[in-house]
């Protein structure tokens, strides 16, 4: 049953033109719905808006969904079914799914839909389990994902204006949509599939451009490729400006807010742009993501359950999702939510920007109802209890937490300093350039590049090696004569003092920590964006090495390579290797980095993401059992960037350390 919050209806106060526009929109869709309704036979599959009764209608009957979000790109494929089954058993009827463009179109016109990127296999599983799907194919998704899901190669054209009607951007978007949406169309509800609605863009109202031409273009492309029947919608935070710039005639408007906000007010704001139709909270957030260097966040289960109950009593359709800080601040909420967050493996974590660059941690646990390792939490059971008050739960027990294994201590040994293996990591050799070039200029999307030059003169007294503001993106590990000198950091330390002789080698390893995924400006270029200078005189004559570390590691390096005689030093970027065996079954595990500083971990060639134990709060990385082998050694490769401990050991635990119990929460939960 849909209950309408009529008490929250506030007459639209904005420009009359907009009122007319939205009024026309409602009228147009109402007519369309009526038309479809009269033409449809009783057995026809339909999913529509009912403006008269303020609800959705599925096959003609009033319908409400309770959905949760899951990002297939953050969950190892072997675990997809398990996570979806647990969502189903929690009482969700629907899952909300983002499609990250950059995960699939790896280079312009080069597509990957294999393995973990097989979005169609994921959608098949949702259908098999009887779940409906709300699809959010972007092209921009935010999701705290690298560049909000936009491919870094868009920045190869540095003057491209993202998320606007810039023709170069639209051409890239259209060519992607022509590949993706034909895979989606047969899965639409009206075509016999389980996708009930499709979101266009994401929180566009929070983007500075406010370009209706762009939204109109997307609407046209989505309609052309998906047909006229599918329900297309937008999602924005409940602020007036966001709802003004993020909504468009022909796209049903929904809002996002968390349990701390005033439900009546938030839906009241929605009513101002969407006077009739179902009330939808597309992102109800009750968890919170972690940033490196900040306290671990958590939200109480009781608080989440209470907010959910309020909303269900209002009769709204909701989805449990994530947001970024601006949206949270605007709606007065400090909570975010995923039903199952997962992990930012490899280089996929994004970043936010608030006063400074804030990279997101590798874990995307989010304090969500299903933990990072896919286990039901107290919050899941609290939510399930609330849902059971409104609709029957599916039959069947919730699977218990899967076993985790503490494989214990594993000794590593140093393989080589990074600067000694550039021939392997950059087989095509360096690019010569008078002045530094960005990652994008050299078509390097993620990871690392080395900038190499020589001191142009003798520096007997300490001289300042420095970079202009905002030009170290995002961290630069400085080596003089291959000796580590320290780290330059975006919005942090941007100078070091060095001494040396003319001709001494100077190397800076630049690290991309993830492109900004939300905010006014997503053109987040990486690398050395300005001239490095010595006592204010710009250095020149660079040799730049784009590194293909993952290609090498996936091919078995360095285990398969000849041993390297390397310096015994512990500081500076270097590779460490080791092995461990799994007894019997390859259980999930969590690996801790005691005394290590910052770097990356691969096991059997799989990139498990960044660790940064020195900064925290995350202290362990999740290792899914599916990457481990039974009966033969598992090969570990660590790239430590700053300083390894005197005894290079890893510790495999049976539980994660997010500082959940030690950290203070970022918000008051009471
Ligand atoms: C929510 O907002 C409405 C309208 O502004 C107000 O009347 C109500 O008291 C608020 N509720 C709470 C719990 O703050
Ligand atoms: C976005 O950032 C890029 C690179 O810093 C800059 O060139 C561009 O002007 C910025 N755009 C806006 C709208 O701020
Ligand atoms: C680096 O310095 C050179 C010479 O002063 C200048 O031409 C160039 O624009 C500078 N590059 C950047 C990115 O500032
Ligand atoms: C680990 O490395 C060894 C040595 O190169 C290789 O023989 C073995 O196949 C690798 N094991 C796995 C699981 O990749
Ligand atoms: C997290 O816990 C570890 C271990 O107790 C501690 O060393 C670290 O400082 C904590 N980090 C944060 C950000 O609270």
XYZ file of C-alpha atoms and ligand atoms in Angstrom:
740
model
C 0.000 0.000 0.000
C 1.241 3.424 -0.850
C 0.707 6.106 1.727
C 1.238 9.626 0.505
C 2.878 12.244 2.650
C 0.299 14.835 1.637
C 1.069 16.840 4.753
C 4.506 17.505 3.309
C 3.212 18.980 0.080
C 4.442 22.516 -0.333
C 3.292 24.614 -3.296
C 6.134 25.120 -5.707
C 7.754 28.485 -5.002
C 10.209 28.637 -7.906
C 9.995 30.177 -11.362
C 6.643 29.682 -12.997
C 8.400 28.385 -16.085
C 9.792 25.480 -14.173
C 6.470 24.696 -12.586
C 4.951 24.644 -16.027
C 7.747 22.422 -17.275
C 7.298 19.906 -14.500
C 3.548 20.134 -14.797
C 3.810 19.332 -18.480
C 6.155 16.502 -17.680
C 3.676 14.999 -15.258
C 0.884 15.460 -17.747
C 2.894 13.969 -20.591
C 3.849 10.903 -18.613
C 0.373 10.541 -17.218
C -1.004 10.527 -20.731
C 1.653 8.068 -21.819
C 0.893 5.821 -18.875
C -2.812 6.002 -19.533
C -2.262 5.201 -23.162
C -0.073 2.218 -22.392
C -2.531 1.057 -19.833
C -5.496 1.046 -22.174
C -3.523 -0.647 -24.934
C -1.970 -3.313 -22.764
C -3.575 -6.702 -22.471
C -4.054 -7.896 -18.856
C -1.081 -10.247 -19.147
C 1.309 -7.628 -20.556
C 4.288 -6.796 -18.404
C 4.357 -3.155 -17.404
C 6.122 -1.004 -14.876
C 4.772 2.511 -14.680
C 4.180 5.598 -12.599
C 0.686 6.201 -11.316
C 0.419 9.933 -10.739
C -3.149 9.703 -9.568
C -2.409 7.345 -6.714
C 1.201 8.401 -6.213
C 2.627 4.963 -6.662
C 4.342 2.606 -9.053
C 2.249 0.088 -10.891
C 3.685 -3.249 -11.851
C 1.505 -5.178 -14.261
C -1.251 -2.781 -13.314
C -1.128 -3.346 -9.549
C 0.256 -0.849 -6.996
C 3.860 -1.691 -6.229
C 6.519 -0.635 -3.768
C 10.087 -1.803 -3.721
C 12.659 -2.007 -0.981
C 16.032 -2.253 -2.586
C 19.680 -2.363 -1.646
C 22.791 -1.487 -3.588
C 25.566 -3.809 -4.585
C 28.466 -2.968 -6.898
C 29.504 -6.038 -8.857
C 32.866 -4.435 -9.584
C 33.620 -4.426 -5.849
C 32.675 -8.060 -5.254
C 34.716 -11.010 -6.556
C 32.656 -12.802 -9.157
C 32.637 -16.144 -7.276
C 30.833 -14.326 -4.425
C 28.129 -12.638 -6.539
C 25.496 -15.299 -5.988
C 26.143 -15.531 -2.249
C 25.762 -11.755 -1.745
C 22.628 -11.533 -3.894
C 21.044 -14.484 -2.105
C 21.648 -12.818 1.263
C 20.091 -9.591 -0.024
C 17.071 -11.549 -1.189
C 16.780 -13.326 2.163
C 16.903 -9.949 3.938
C 13.557 -9.112 2.402
C 14.749 -6.885 -0.436
C 12.739 -7.236 -3.616
C 15.111 -5.195 -5.728
C 18.814 -4.489 -6.118
C 20.280 -1.281 -7.433
C 23.285 -1.699 -9.702
C 25.780 0.826 -11.035
C 27.674 0.173 -14.259
C 31.129 1.819 -14.109
C 31.969 2.893 -17.655
C 35.723 2.925 -16.989
C 35.586 -0.696 -15.788
C 34.378 -1.814 -19.203
C 35.694 0.574 -21.859
C 39.319 0.320 -20.877
C 40.577 2.252 -23.897
C 38.514 4.141 -26.464
C 36.593 1.463 -28.358
C 38.177 -1.388 -26.371
C 35.634 -3.202 -24.211
C 35.932 -5.776 -21.453
C 32.880 -7.781 -20.370
C 34.785 -10.846 -19.173
C 35.301 -12.306 -15.698
C 34.452 -9.822 -12.963
C 33.337 -7.411 -15.700
C 30.637 -9.707 -17.044
C 27.732 -7.463 -16.085
C 25.315 -9.628 -18.058
C 26.237 -12.695 -15.983
C 25.635 -10.600 -12.858
C 22.235 -9.500 -14.132
C 21.430 -13.134 -15.006
C 22.047 -14.044 -11.354
C 19.713 -11.320 -10.098
C 16.993 -12.669 -12.383
C 17.644 -16.243 -11.329
C 17.183 -15.271 -7.669
C 13.920 -13.483 -8.432
C 15.267 -10.003 -7.722
C 14.224 -6.918 -9.651
C 16.903 -4.471 -10.751
C 17.161 -0.707 -10.803
C 20.005 -0.048 -13.206
C 22.224 3.019 -12.956
C 24.391 2.991 -16.058
C 25.688 6.535 -15.642
C 27.556 7.462 -17.762
C 28.725 9.170 -14.542
C 28.015 7.221 -11.343
C 30.134 8.789 -8.562
C 30.049 5.711 -6.245
C 33.394 6.804 -4.750
C 34.794 4.959 -7.752
C 37.831 6.197 -9.737
C 36.714 9.387 -11.528
C 33.090 8.582 -10.694
C 33.159 5.834 -13.326
C 34.285 8.067 -16.183
C 37.243 6.655 -18.129
C 40.533 8.424 -17.483
C 41.153 8.382 -21.235
C 38.573 11.138 -21.616
C 41.298 13.380 -20.175
C 43.584 12.623 -23.096
C 41.750 15.587 -24.551
C 42.655 17.945 -21.728
C 40.132 20.611 -22.636
C 37.169 18.242 -22.711
C 34.413 19.458 -20.397
C 33.057 16.395 -18.692
C 29.340 15.915 -18.048
C 28.277 18.681 -20.438
C 27.181 18.986 -24.064
C 30.817 19.258 -25.155
C 30.595 17.372 -28.494
C 33.767 15.351 -27.826
C 32.362 14.171 -24.505
C 28.940 13.390 -25.990
C 30.545 11.376 -28.796
C 32.408 9.210 -26.262
C 29.241 8.794 -24.170
C 27.130 7.823 -27.153
C 29.578 5.289 -28.457
C 29.614 3.661 -24.989
C 25.827 3.721 -24.635
C 25.540 2.078 -28.050
C 27.579 -0.825 -26.697
C 26.043 -1.066 -23.224
C 22.348 -0.326 -23.646
C 21.636 -2.938 -26.361
C 22.756 -5.514 -23.744
C 20.254 -3.980 -21.332
C 17.219 -3.599 -23.550
C 16.163 -7.286 -23.645
C 16.454 -7.323 -19.846
C 13.908 -4.557 -19.316
C 10.788 -5.565 -17.434
C 8.579 -4.791 -20.419
C 10.713 -7.125 -22.547
C 10.368 -10.013 -20.111
C 13.415 -9.104 -18.004
C 13.819 -7.893 -14.421
C 15.054 -4.301 -14.862
C 12.194 -2.087 -13.686
C 13.819 1.319 -14.098
C 16.966 2.981 -15.334
C 18.672 6.016 -13.835
C 20.090 8.682 -16.135
C 23.350 10.315 -14.935
C 23.754 10.622 -11.182
C 23.141 13.593 -8.932
C 23.714 15.879 -11.862
C 22.257 18.742 -9.835
C 25.382 18.675 -7.655
C 27.598 19.363 -10.679
C 28.498 22.939 -11.484
C 27.553 22.806 -15.156
C 23.746 22.582 -14.831
C 23.607 21.838 -18.563
C 20.059 20.862 -19.527
C 21.258 20.251 -23.083
C 23.399 17.409 -21.751
C 20.553 15.829 -19.780
C 18.284 16.204 -22.816
C 20.880 14.528 -24.993
C 21.148 11.608 -22.559
C 17.375 11.316 -22.403
C 17.308 11.090 -26.200
C 20.023 8.417 -26.310
C 18.439 6.343 -23.532
C 15.036 6.516 -25.207
C 16.466 5.646 -28.618
C 18.355 2.633 -27.266
C 15.948 1.427 -24.578
C 12.582 2.282 -26.073
C 9.723 4.463 -24.969
C 8.285 2.300 -22.198
C 11.077 2.023 -19.659
C 10.840 4.232 -16.583
C 13.798 6.632 -16.650
C 14.627 8.630 -13.535
C 17.144 10.955 -11.909
C 18.457 11.084 -8.355
C 19.531 14.203 -6.506
C 19.935 15.401 -2.978
C 16.935 17.262 -1.658
C 18.395 20.793 -1.950
C 16.595 23.309 -4.171
C 19.641 23.931 -6.399
C 20.304 20.210 -6.840
C 16.714 19.489 -7.722
C 16.702 22.431 -10.124
C 19.787 21.359 -12.099
C 19.453 17.597 -11.791
C 15.917 17.083 -13.036
C 14.419 17.234 -16.499
C 11.059 16.870 -18.114
C 10.702 13.244 -19.128
C 12.888 11.934 -16.296
C 11.155 11.045 -13.044
C 12.829 12.848 -10.123
C 13.860 11.018 -6.952
C 15.915 12.140 -3.954
C 18.532 10.700 -1.656
C 18.924 11.253 2.055
C 19.877 9.319 5.167
C 18.313 8.469 8.487
C 19.429 11.698 10.183
C 17.359 13.903 7.938
C 13.785 14.981 8.274
C 11.904 12.605 6.004
C 8.916 14.956 5.724
C 11.125 17.847 4.653
C 13.138 15.815 2.161
C 10.070 14.407 0.474
C 8.503 17.884 0.679
C 11.402 19.176 -1.441
C 10.810 16.349 -3.902
C 7.138 17.255 -4.086
C 8.095 20.746 -5.225
C 9.571 19.341 -8.443
C 7.515 16.184 -8.706
C 4.095 17.179 -7.379
C 2.649 13.755 -7.992
C 3.891 10.212 -8.279
C 5.572 7.818 -5.851
C 8.003 9.191 -3.273
C 11.387 7.610 -3.862
C 14.544 7.780 -1.801
C 17.099 6.367 -4.217
C 19.974 6.479 -1.770
C 19.214 5.963 1.880
C 22.562 6.040 3.615
C 23.252 4.742 6.993
C 26.861 3.754 6.658
C 29.829 5.980 5.940
C 32.919 5.501 3.862
C 36.421 5.828 5.221
C 39.122 8.153 3.978
C 42.799 7.464 4.541
C 43.938 9.342 7.597
C 40.516 9.791 9.136
C 38.725 7.865 11.833
C 36.752 4.782 10.914
C 33.061 5.538 10.650
C 30.181 3.496 11.892
C 26.455 3.974 12.295
C 24.217 2.238 14.776
C 21.858 -0.458 13.596
C 19.028 0.929 15.713
C 19.306 4.353 14.095
C 19.202 2.849 10.633
C 16.240 0.652 11.457
C 14.269 3.553 12.939
C 14.760 5.736 9.849
C 13.790 2.891 7.570
C 10.611 2.268 9.528
C 9.643 5.976 9.327
C 10.097 5.898 5.583
C 8.210 2.680 5.029
C 5.360 4.132 7.064
C 5.296 7.053 4.653
C 4.945 4.516 1.874
C 8.097 5.505 0.049
C 10.187 3.252 -2.132
C 13.749 3.249 -0.974
C 17.144 2.065 -1.897
C 20.009 1.702 0.496
C 22.939 3.375 -1.103
C 25.922 5.626 -0.794
C 26.521 9.326 -1.113
C 29.394 11.677 -0.869
C 29.950 14.290 1.714
C 28.444 17.270 -0.074
C 25.149 15.564 -0.500
C 25.260 14.423 3.077
C 26.034 17.902 4.342
C 23.322 19.472 2.247
C 20.698 17.218 3.631
C 22.143 17.483 7.124
C 23.041 13.820 7.110
C 26.344 12.245 7.915
C 25.451 8.735 6.961
C 25.869 6.708 3.862
C 24.751 3.368 2.899
C 25.371 0.294 0.826
C 23.617 -2.977 1.441
C 26.913 -4.617 0.585
C 29.923 -2.426 -0.029
C 32.785 -4.728 -0.936
C 36.325 -3.739 -1.796
C 38.121 -1.185 -3.936
C 40.532 -3.664 -5.430
C 43.511 -2.511 -7.484
C 43.273 1.212 -8.329
C 39.491 1.605 -8.331
C 38.944 3.692 -5.233
C 37.961 7.278 -5.862
C 38.501 10.406 -3.818
C 36.512 13.328 -2.544
C 37.606 16.916 -2.317
C 36.690 19.004 0.655
C 39.270 21.675 1.495
C 41.736 19.020 0.484
C 42.065 15.876 -1.558
C 40.629 12.929 0.362
C 41.361 9.496 -1.099
C 38.975 6.683 -0.160
C 40.272 3.553 1.578
C 40.587 0.174 -0.094
C 37.863 -1.334 2.038
C 34.394 -0.299 0.999
C 32.867 -2.124 3.956
C 30.804 0.988 4.656
C 29.586 -0.477 7.890
C 26.931 -1.929 5.604
C 24.403 -4.642 6.541
C 26.530 -7.209 4.708
C 30.173 -6.806 5.680
C 33.050 -6.443 3.240
C 33.497 -10.242 3.371
C 29.774 -10.716 2.755
C 28.703 -11.666 6.263
C 25.347 -10.668 7.788
C 25.686 -8.068 10.538
C 23.497 -6.867 13.385
C 22.339 -4.109 11.057
C 21.122 -6.613 8.484
C 18.981 -8.364 11.068
C 17.604 -5.037 12.348
C 16.605 -4.037 8.829
C 15.119 -7.440 8.147
C 12.984 -7.106 11.268
C 11.659 -3.731 10.118
C 10.917 -5.060 6.643
C 9.043 -8.018 8.164
C 6.568 -5.554 9.694
C 5.570 -4.387 6.231
C 5.813 -7.459 4.068
C 6.451 -11.184 4.481
C 10.095 -12.269 4.445
C 11.201 -14.962 2.015
C 11.320 -18.472 3.361
C 14.743 -19.768 4.223
C 17.457 -19.160 6.799
C 20.036 -16.437 6.425
C 23.375 -18.167 5.733
C 25.776 -17.691 8.639
C 29.098 -15.853 8.348
C 31.552 -17.787 6.202
C 34.632 -19.182 7.958
C 37.730 -17.006 7.867
C 41.196 -18.368 8.336
C 44.134 -16.908 10.248
C 46.990 -18.192 8.099
C 49.356 -16.496 10.549
C 52.767 -14.957 9.921
C 54.357 -15.088 6.469
C 57.939 -13.978 5.937
C 58.769 -11.915 2.857
C 62.133 -11.042 1.408
C 63.169 -8.042 -0.577
C 63.287 -8.697 -4.297
C 64.507 -5.376 -5.666
C 64.309 -1.630 -5.388
C 61.767 -0.292 -7.843
C 64.359 1.839 -9.626
C 66.393 -1.309 -10.359
C 63.586 -3.019 -12.292
C 62.415 -0.213 -14.581
C 63.408 -2.350 -17.573
C 60.727 -4.872 -16.528
C 58.113 -2.350 -15.461
C 58.555 -0.101 -18.485
C 59.807 -2.376 -21.282
C 59.378 0.259 -23.986
C 61.715 2.616 -22.166
C 61.253 6.195 -21.021
C 59.776 9.164 -22.846
C 62.068 12.184 -23.098
C 60.579 15.539 -22.273
C 62.046 18.914 -21.441
C 59.376 19.454 -18.764
C 57.169 16.997 -16.875
C 54.164 15.453 -18.630
C 51.009 14.212 -16.938
C 49.823 10.608 -16.762
C 47.093 11.565 -19.215
C 49.540 13.076 -21.697
C 51.332 9.710 -21.723
C 48.076 7.723 -21.744
C 48.765 6.128 -18.383
C 45.436 5.775 -16.593
C 46.274 4.396 -13.149
C 49.125 3.406 -10.897
C 52.590 4.902 -11.146
C 55.113 6.743 -13.294
C 58.786 7.516 -12.594
C 60.164 10.954 -13.495
C 63.941 10.824 -13.840
C 66.446 13.635 -14.283
C 69.814 14.786 -12.928
C 70.844 17.594 -10.639
C 71.979 20.347 -13.033
C 74.575 21.771 -10.645
C 76.388 21.044 -7.378
C 74.228 21.481 -4.318
C 76.664 21.544 -1.385
C 74.199 23.225 0.984
C 70.640 22.001 1.456
C 68.493 23.335 -1.368
C 64.720 23.311 -1.592
C 63.292 20.767 -3.967
C 59.713 21.787 -4.463
C 56.652 21.782 -6.620
C 54.064 24.520 -7.128
C 50.748 24.075 -5.297
C 48.407 21.408 -6.712
C 51.074 19.912 -8.933
C 51.903 16.682 -7.062
C 49.034 14.374 -7.955
C 48.952 12.627 -5.688
C 52.157 11.488 -4.001
C 55.772 11.733 -5.112
C 58.450 9.480 -3.611
C 61.785 11.247 -4.085
C 65.086 9.416 -4.616
C 68.459 11.096 -5.041
C 71.215 8.776 -6.282
C 68.578 6.057 -5.680
C 68.434 6.962 -1.975
C 64.951 7.711 -0.681
C 64.686 11.332 0.502
C 61.044 11.603 1.476
C 57.589 12.041 0.020
C 55.897 15.040 -1.540
C 52.141 15.033 -1.191
C 49.121 16.756 -2.703
C 47.759 19.262 -0.210
C 50.555 18.247 2.148
C 54.315 18.535 2.205
C 55.439 19.885 -1.186
C 59.120 20.614 -0.470
C 62.194 18.674 0.656
C 65.771 19.732 1.347
C 68.440 17.992 -0.688
C 72.179 18.165 -1.213
C 74.207 16.575 -4.006
C 76.488 17.061 -6.942
C 75.758 18.112 -10.469
C 74.883 14.955 -12.455
C 73.452 13.058 -9.453
C 70.320 11.137 -10.444
C 66.985 12.421 -9.214
C 63.921 10.168 -9.472
C 60.377 10.861 -8.381
C 57.884 8.020 -8.343
C 54.436 9.582 -8.789
C 51.402 7.720 -7.475
C 47.782 8.201 -8.573
C 45.694 7.705 -5.416
C 42.357 7.753 -7.276
C 40.631 10.452 -9.268
C 38.031 12.630 -7.599
C 34.651 10.989 -7.933
C 32.350 13.750 -6.780
C 32.219 17.501 -6.809
C 32.362 20.404 -9.139
C 35.410 19.303 -11.060
C 36.099 15.721 -12.068
C 38.998 16.597 -14.392
C 41.546 15.294 -11.915
C 44.808 14.999 -13.847
C 47.592 12.876 -12.363
C 51.360 12.930 -12.154
C 53.685 15.885 -11.951
C 51.426 18.711 -13.157
C 53.998 21.472 -12.772
C 57.741 21.956 -12.842
C 59.767 20.552 -10.026
C 62.294 23.169 -9.041
C 65.515 23.366 -7.108
C 65.764 26.621 -5.182
C 62.988 27.903 -7.438
C 64.830 27.089 -10.696
C 62.773 24.602 -12.749
C 64.409 21.254 -13.422
C 64.337 20.004 -16.995
C 65.435 17.164 -19.277
C 63.188 14.498 -17.875
C 62.943 10.839 -18.751
C 59.479 9.616 -17.862
C 58.679 5.934 -17.281
C 55.001 4.938 -17.338
C 54.963 1.754 -15.253
C 53.006 -1.382 -16.162
C 53.445 -3.094 -12.798
C 50.229 -5.094 -13.004
C 51.066 -6.467 -16.436
C 54.360 -7.777 -15.080
C 52.849 -9.204 -11.883
C 49.995 -10.875 -13.785
C 52.626 -12.599 -15.926
C 54.251 -14.140 -12.855
C 56.912 -11.537 -12.179
C 58.901 -11.334 -9.997
C 58.537 -14.938 -8.773
C 59.183 -16.269 -12.268
C 62.189 -13.967 -12.810
C 65.786 -14.508 -11.847
C 66.690 -13.376 -8.342
C 67.972 -9.837 -8.212
C 70.842 -8.704 -6.039
C 69.384 -5.726 -4.331
C 70.462 -3.293 -1.661
C 69.559 -4.430 1.823
C 68.036 -1.024 2.604
C 64.509 -0.866 3.989
C 63.518 2.599 2.807
C 62.203 3.716 -0.551
C 60.003 1.970 -3.113
C 60.838 -1.728 -3.364
C 59.286 -5.100 -4.118
C 59.031 -7.900 -1.562
C 57.923 -11.462 -2.214
C 56.945 -14.548 -0.282
C 54.638 -17.554 -0.347
C 52.178 -19.302 1.909
C 50.048 -22.424 1.655
C 46.396 -22.899 2.428
C 45.557 -26.066 4.336
C 42.624 -27.863 2.708
C 40.199 -25.086 1.821
C 41.053 -21.599 0.604
C 39.115 -19.556 3.166
C 38.751 -15.803 3.076
C 41.329 -14.003 5.208
C 42.514 -10.520 6.181
C 46.132 -9.473 5.954
C 47.781 -7.035 8.318
C 50.991 -5.124 7.574
C 52.826 -4.870 10.890
C 55.416 -2.114 10.685
C 54.912 -1.557 6.955
C 54.111 1.954 5.724
C 52.216 2.196 2.469
C 51.961 0.256 -0.736
C 50.136 -2.402 -2.715
C 49.590 -6.122 -2.364
C 49.176 -8.799 -5.027
C 48.469 -12.456 -4.359
C 48.754 -14.838 -7.301
C 48.796 -11.818 -9.581
C 45.516 -10.404 -8.213
C 45.795 -6.778 -7.095
C 44.166 -6.587 -3.639
C 44.571 -2.826 -3.447
C 46.436 -0.264 -1.411
C 47.465 -0.615 2.204
C 48.466 2.432 4.218
C 48.956 1.157 7.719
C 50.907 4.253 8.698
C 47.957 6.491 8.044
C 44.982 4.184 8.702
C 42.296 3.782 9.726
C 42.199 0.560 7.680
C 44.856 -1.857 8.971
C 44.023 -5.047 7.047
C 43.226 -5.884 3.432
C 40.474 -8.347 2.576
C 41.764 -11.411 0.717
C 38.892 -13.369 -0.824
C 39.487 -17.111 -0.713
C 38.753 -17.202 -4.424
C 42.163 -15.675 -5.221
C 44.000 -18.361 -3.230
C 45.150 -21.773 -4.428
C 45.012 -25.039 -2.546
C 47.872 -27.498 -2.774
C 50.457 -25.135 -4.193
C 52.156 -22.040 -2.845
C 50.363 -18.710 -3.078
C 52.684 -16.051 -4.423
C 52.701 -12.753 -2.537
C 54.107 -9.558 -4.032
C 54.257 -6.346 -2.021
C 55.272 -2.967 -3.381
C 56.279 -0.985 -0.305
C 56.664 2.693 -1.152
C 58.242 4.235 1.924
C 59.678 1.957 4.556
C 59.494 -1.763 5.269
C 59.858 -3.139 8.811
C 63.210 -4.662 9.928
C 61.625 -8.126 9.635
C 59.373 -8.044 6.600
C 56.427 -10.140 7.828
C 52.749 -10.162 6.968
C 50.113 -11.388 9.402
C 47.002 -13.150 8.087
C 44.052 -12.792 10.486
C 40.541 -14.174 10.630
C 38.967 -10.754 11.110
C 39.426 -7.269 9.715
C 40.873 -4.285 11.562
C 39.131 -1.101 10.517
C 39.613 0.515 13.932
C 35.930 -0.109 14.315
C 36.190 -0.307 18.045
C 39.081 2.115 18.476
C 38.096 4.897 16.109
C 35.632 7.563 17.038
C 32.586 7.831 14.852
C 32.338 10.801 12.493
C 28.790 11.417 13.562
C 26.619 11.237 16.615
C 24.418 8.221 16.342
C 22.178 9.061 19.247
C 10.332 17.832 10.112
O 10.019 18.963 9.358
C 8.658 19.384 9.523
C 8.398 20.494 8.503
O 9.451 21.404 8.492
C 8.447 19.813 10.971
O 7.095 20.217 11.158
C 8.777 18.633 11.876
O 8.687 19.045 13.224
C 10.153 18.103 11.589
N 10.340 16.880 12.329
C 11.394 16.670 13.091
C 11.456 15.358 13.772
O 12.290 17.506 13.211
C 38.856 21.606 -13.576
O 40.211 21.318 -13.308
C 41.055 21.503 -14.414
C 42.427 21.039 -14.024
O 42.796 21.539 -12.773
C 41.032 22.967 -14.833
O 41.810 23.114 -15.979
C 39.599 23.368 -15.136
O 39.546 24.729 -15.404
C 38.688 23.057 -13.956
N 37.312 23.325 -14.313
C 36.463 23.905 -13.480
C 35.098 24.127 -13.998
O 36.756 24.264 -12.358
C 57.881 24.615 -16.816
O 58.846 25.602 -17.013
C 58.978 26.022 -18.366
C 60.161 26.980 -18.460
O 60.065 27.959 -17.482
C 57.687 26.646 -18.815
O 57.796 27.004 -20.180
C 56.566 25.630 -18.650
O 55.316 26.212 -18.962
C 56.524 25.126 -17.231
N 55.550 24.054 -17.143
C 54.532 24.083 -16.298
C 53.580 22.926 -16.344
O 54.343 24.968 -15.503
C 54.228 -18.837 -8.034
O 55.471 -18.600 -8.605
C 56.136 -19.794 -9.018
C 57.535 -19.425 -9.457
O 57.504 -18.658 -10.581
C 55.346 -20.433 -10.139
O 55.971 -21.622 -10.545
C 53.956 -20.734 -9.614
O 53.152 -21.197 -10.649
C 53.323 -19.486 -9.032
N 52.108 -19.868 -8.355
C 50.959 -19.293 -8.586
C 49.810 -19.829 -7.792
O 50.819 -18.347 -9.340
C 44.036 2.177 14.444
O 44.444 1.185 15.324
C 45.834 0.946 15.319
C 46.123 -0.239 16.161
O 45.601 -0.067 17.444
C 46.567 2.199 15.759
O 47.942 1.995 15.716
C 46.200 3.329 14.823
O 46.777 4.524 15.263
C 44.703 3.499 14.748
N 44.438 4.477 13.708
C 43.471 5.374 13.788
C 43.340 6.289 12.644
O 42.741 5.460 14.758
